[in-house]
Amino acid sequence: MKDLIKDVLAFRDERNWKQYHDEKDLAISIVLEASELLENFQWKSSEEAKEKDMQNIKEEMADVLIYLIQLADKLGIDLKKEALAKMVKNREKYPVKSK
Ligand SMILES: [Mg+2]
């Protein structure tokens, strides 16, 4: 995770793009990239999408993560720490039911 964050932020900083990365615009970009991901599944079954569009699915998932990393950086959020904390909450909210 640390290597990925470092790489994403280096790509941004080498191009001096941080100045354009307002939090609102990064949040919008996350949703737009998620929509691009969704486009791969529109009007077809999941099986068809996986068969025909797997490369694009991978790339759009990566785009979502890349923007998420940039938004986390702008907001000073440790994304891994927050995701792990949220998983703790999720486990409390949705306990495993005994069978
Ligand atoms: Mg994209």
mmCIF file of C-alpha atoms in Angstrom, residues 22-55:
data_model
loop_
_atom_site.group_PDB
_atom_site.id
_atom_site.type_symbol
_atom_site.label_atom_id
_atom_site.label_comp_id
_atom_site.label_asym_id
_atom_site.label_seq_id
_atom_site.Cartn_x
_atom_site.Cartn_y
_atom_site.Cartn_z
ATOM 1 C CA ASP A 22 -9.486 20.333 -4.900
ATOM 2 C CA GLU A 23 -11.137 17.876 -2.504
ATOM 3 C CA LYS A 24 -14.535 18.330 -4.167
ATOM 4 C CA ASP A 25 -13.108 17.605 -7.610
ATOM 5 C CA LEU A 26 -11.300 14.520 -6.358
ATOM 6 C CA ALA A 27 -14.532 13.262 -4.771
ATOM 7 C CA ILE A 28 -16.360 13.873 -8.062
ATOM 8 C CA SER A 29 -13.594 12.060 -9.928
ATOM 9 C CA ILE A 30 -13.974 8.994 -7.697
ATOM 10 C CA VAL A 31 -17.649 8.768 -8.596
ATOM 11 C CA LEU A 32 -16.982 9.377 -12.300
ATOM 12 C CA GLU A 33 -14.403 6.597 -12.375
ATOM 13 C CA ALA A 34 -16.819 4.337 -10.481
ATOM 14 C CA SER A 35 -19.374 5.142 -13.193
ATOM 15 C CA GLU A 36 -16.851 4.163 -15.854
ATOM 16 C CA LEU A 37 -16.437 0.880 -13.997
ATOM 17 C CA LEU A 38 -20.202 0.418 -13.964
ATOM 18 C CA GLU A 39 -20.402 1.043 -17.695
ATOM 19 C CA ASN A 40 -18.640 -2.276 -18.239
ATOM 20 C CA PHE A 41 -21.598 -4.081 -16.714
ATOM 21 C CA GLN A 42 -24.399 -2.124 -18.356
ATOM 22 C CA TRP A 43 -26.785 -4.179 -20.518
ATOM 23 C CA LYS A 44 -25.013 -7.455 -19.953
ATOM 24 C CA SER A 45 -24.686 -10.128 -17.344
ATOM 25 C CA SER A 46 -21.750 -10.129 -14.952
ATOM 26 C CA GLU A 47 -20.446 -13.183 -16.776
ATOM 27 C CA GLU A 48 -20.533 -11.389 -20.141
ATOM 28 C CA ALA A 49 -18.831 -8.332 -18.659
ATOM 29 C CA LYS A 50 -16.053 -10.437 -17.145
ATOM 30 C CA GLU A 51 -15.594 -12.269 -20.423
ATOM 31 C CA LYS A 52 -15.556 -9.183 -22.660
ATOM 32 C CA ASP A 53 -14.326 -6.280 -20.556
ATOM 33 C CA MET A 54 -12.036 -7.599 -17.837
ATOM 34 C CA GLN A 55 -9.081 -5.405 -18.808
#
